[in-house]
XYZ file of C-alpha atoms in Angstrom:
190
model
C 43.169 -33.835 -54.398
C 40.138 -34.085 -52.117
C 41.679 -36.977 -50.097
C 44.689 -34.772 -49.239
C 42.298 -31.975 -48.311
C 40.338 -34.267 -46.009
C 43.567 -35.597 -44.463
C 44.830 -32.067 -43.741
C 41.427 -30.905 -42.500
C 41.339 -34.023 -40.327
C 44.439 -32.824 -38.477
C 42.845 -29.407 -38.010
C 39.574 -30.905 -36.791
C 41.424 -33.226 -34.393
C 43.280 -30.210 -33.006
C 40.018 -28.243 -32.711
C 38.318 -31.088 -30.877
C 41.296 -31.359 -28.489
C 40.820 -27.656 -27.657
C 37.161 -28.270 -26.844
C 38.083 -31.286 -24.679
C 40.625 -29.214 -22.727
C 38.207 -26.297 -22.327
C 35.415 -28.578 -21.115
C 37.728 -30.290 -18.631
C 38.827 -26.879 -17.281
C 35.255 -25.491 -17.282
C 36.176 -22.835 -19.849
C 34.246 -21.515 -22.838
C 35.477 -21.258 -26.415
C 34.936 -18.442 -28.883
C 35.213 -20.160 -32.253
C 36.210 -17.921 -35.136
C 36.451 -19.418 -38.575
C 36.342 -17.957 -42.016
C 33.956 -20.112 -44.052
C 30.588 -20.841 -42.406
C 29.182 -24.342 -42.250
C 27.215 -25.083 -45.388
C 28.495 -21.798 -46.840
C 29.225 -21.268 -50.501
C 32.734 -22.737 -50.426
C 32.493 -25.266 -47.611
C 33.003 -28.917 -48.477
C 30.981 -31.892 -47.310
C 33.746 -33.268 -45.068
C 34.137 -29.892 -43.319
C 30.385 -29.499 -42.828
C 29.976 -32.990 -41.389
C 33.022 -32.923 -39.114
C 32.539 -29.366 -37.807
C 28.851 -29.970 -37.157
C 29.754 -33.112 -35.211
C 32.228 -31.160 -33.032
C 29.718 -28.357 -32.445
C 26.989 -30.826 -31.457
C 29.287 -32.692 -29.097
C 30.659 -29.589 -27.352
C 27.856 -27.027 -27.699
C 27.823 -26.519 -23.922
C 31.472 -25.398 -24.134
C 30.923 -23.010 -27.045
C 30.447 -19.363 -26.056
C 29.956 -18.118 -29.611
C 30.671 -19.193 -33.167
C 31.726 -16.324 -35.436
C 32.149 -16.635 -39.180
C 33.338 -14.420 -41.988
C 33.549 -14.925 -45.742
C 30.047 -13.775 -46.627
C 30.563 -9.989 -46.095
C 26.893 -9.648 -45.101
C 25.145 -9.495 -41.751
C 23.253 -12.659 -40.871
C 23.203 -15.799 -38.722
C 22.852 -19.570 -39.003
C 20.955 -21.880 -36.667
C 22.260 -25.444 -36.262
C 19.732 -28.223 -35.703
C 19.830 -31.833 -34.603
C 16.607 -33.870 -34.721
C 14.498 -30.697 -35.068
C 16.148 -29.113 -32.019
C 18.278 -25.998 -32.357
C 21.504 -26.620 -30.465
C 23.738 -23.744 -31.568
C 24.158 -20.799 -33.898
C 26.789 -18.847 -35.767
C 26.721 -15.161 -36.516
C 28.325 -13.276 -39.375
C 28.818 -9.523 -39.201
C 29.198 -7.428 -42.298
C 32.870 -7.167 -43.124
C 35.474 -4.433 -42.861
C 36.261 -5.454 -46.435
C 33.485 -3.849 -48.474
C 31.709 -6.081 -50.984
C 28.687 -4.251 -52.427
C 28.017 -2.897 -48.947
C 29.626 -0.472 -46.549
C 32.280 -1.915 -44.222
C 31.253 -2.555 -40.655
C 32.082 -4.248 -37.386
C 30.475 -5.432 -34.141
C 31.159 -4.649 -30.528
C 30.116 -7.494 -28.242
C 28.957 -7.109 -24.649
C 30.095 -9.871 -22.300
C 28.816 -10.420 -18.757
C 31.755 -11.548 -16.587
C 29.454 -12.703 -13.796
C 27.382 -15.072 -15.937
C 30.128 -15.750 -18.532
C 27.657 -15.056 -21.318
C 27.455 -12.761 -24.289
C 24.458 -10.536 -23.780
C 24.396 -8.077 -26.675
C 26.191 -6.600 -29.643
C 26.076 -3.321 -31.466
C 26.580 -3.316 -35.214
C 28.512 -0.364 -36.639
C 28.799 0.737 -40.242
C 31.251 3.037 -41.967
C 29.605 5.070 -44.714
C 32.146 5.278 -47.531
C 30.072 7.894 -49.359
C 30.504 10.225 -46.376
C 34.183 9.315 -46.024
C 34.807 10.402 -49.608
C 32.679 13.554 -49.252
C 34.184 14.692 -45.928
C 37.648 13.086 -46.028
C 36.935 11.762 -42.492
C 36.537 8.135 -41.555
C 33.482 7.878 -39.343
C 31.504 4.847 -38.242
C 28.034 4.994 -36.705
C 25.920 2.522 -34.788
C 23.591 0.781 -37.205
C 21.638 -1.196 -34.623
C 21.634 -2.717 -31.159
C 20.847 -6.465 -31.268
C 18.748 -6.541 -28.056
C 16.736 -3.448 -28.946
C 16.130 -4.333 -32.591
C 15.060 -7.921 -32.007
C 13.649 -7.497 -28.477
C 15.619 -10.346 -26.890
C 17.439 -10.542 -23.562
C 20.812 -11.948 -24.642
C 22.792 -13.693 -27.388
C 21.884 -17.260 -26.448
C 20.801 -19.942 -28.889
C 17.307 -19.513 -27.476
C 17.357 -15.785 -28.335
C 18.608 -16.375 -31.878
C 15.845 -18.962 -32.326
C 13.356 -16.343 -31.122
C 14.761 -13.868 -33.660
C 14.368 -16.454 -36.419
C 10.744 -17.090 -35.444
C 10.035 -13.352 -35.296
C 11.521 -12.916 -38.782
C 9.166 -15.624 -40.056
C 6.059 -13.934 -38.643
C 6.798 -10.198 -38.379
C 7.145 -8.568 -41.812
C 8.315 -5.259 -40.321
C 11.153 -6.963 -38.471
C 12.023 -9.068 -41.520
C 12.233 -5.949 -43.670
C 14.518 -4.294 -41.112
C 16.736 -7.403 -41.042
C 16.968 -7.395 -44.846
C 17.605 -3.653 -44.903
C 20.545 -3.978 -42.514
C 21.834 -7.059 -44.316
C 21.885 -5.518 -47.789
C 21.429 -1.789 -47.308
C 22.786 0.786 -44.946
C 20.760 3.334 -42.986
C 22.603 6.199 -41.331
C 20.931 9.183 -39.718
C 17.609 8.271 -41.336
C 19.029 8.192 -44.894
C 19.219 5.065 -46.998
C 22.411 4.350 -48.870
C 23.329 1.553 -51.190
C 26.938 1.509 -52.360
C 27.344 1.278 -56.103
C-alpha cells in the first residue's frame, strides 16, 4: 500500500532531516549514501519530493551525495529555480551489470573539509578469467579528465556544460560510462 510506504518513508526522512539539523548545529558535514537516486528508475514521487526538499534545505551541510542502483558511472545535478544547488554521483558498481565492476577512491582535503578529486578504478573480468588474477586498474582521474579543480557543485556544473559543448569529452564520458578502456584496449563485457 502506497500510504504505508509513505508513512514508513516519512519516519526515515524525519530521521534523515534530524541528522542534517544536528550536523548543521555542530558545524559538521554529511556524506549521504543512498541506494536509489532521486528521480531514478525505481524512485517514487514522495521520495523524490521529500529528499529533494531536505537536500535543498541543507545543501550547505552536505559534503557529497552518493548513489548506487544504476551500476553505471554518471552524475545528477539538482536544480531549484534554474540554479544548480547540489549534485549526486554514481560510480560503476562492484556488482557487474553489462559492465566491468569498479570502484572509486575519493581524495579529501582535511584543511578545507572538501572533496577535491576521485579516481575511478575498473576490474577487467576478461583478464581475471584469462590470468586467474584479480587486478583493478585506474580508469580515469576526475580532475584530469574533466579539467576541474575539485568536486564541488560548481565543478560538476562545469563538467555538465563541457559535455554539452565538447564532443570529444562527451564521447570519453560515454565510453567510461558504458565501455571499459584498459591499457589502450577497448573491452565490452558480453
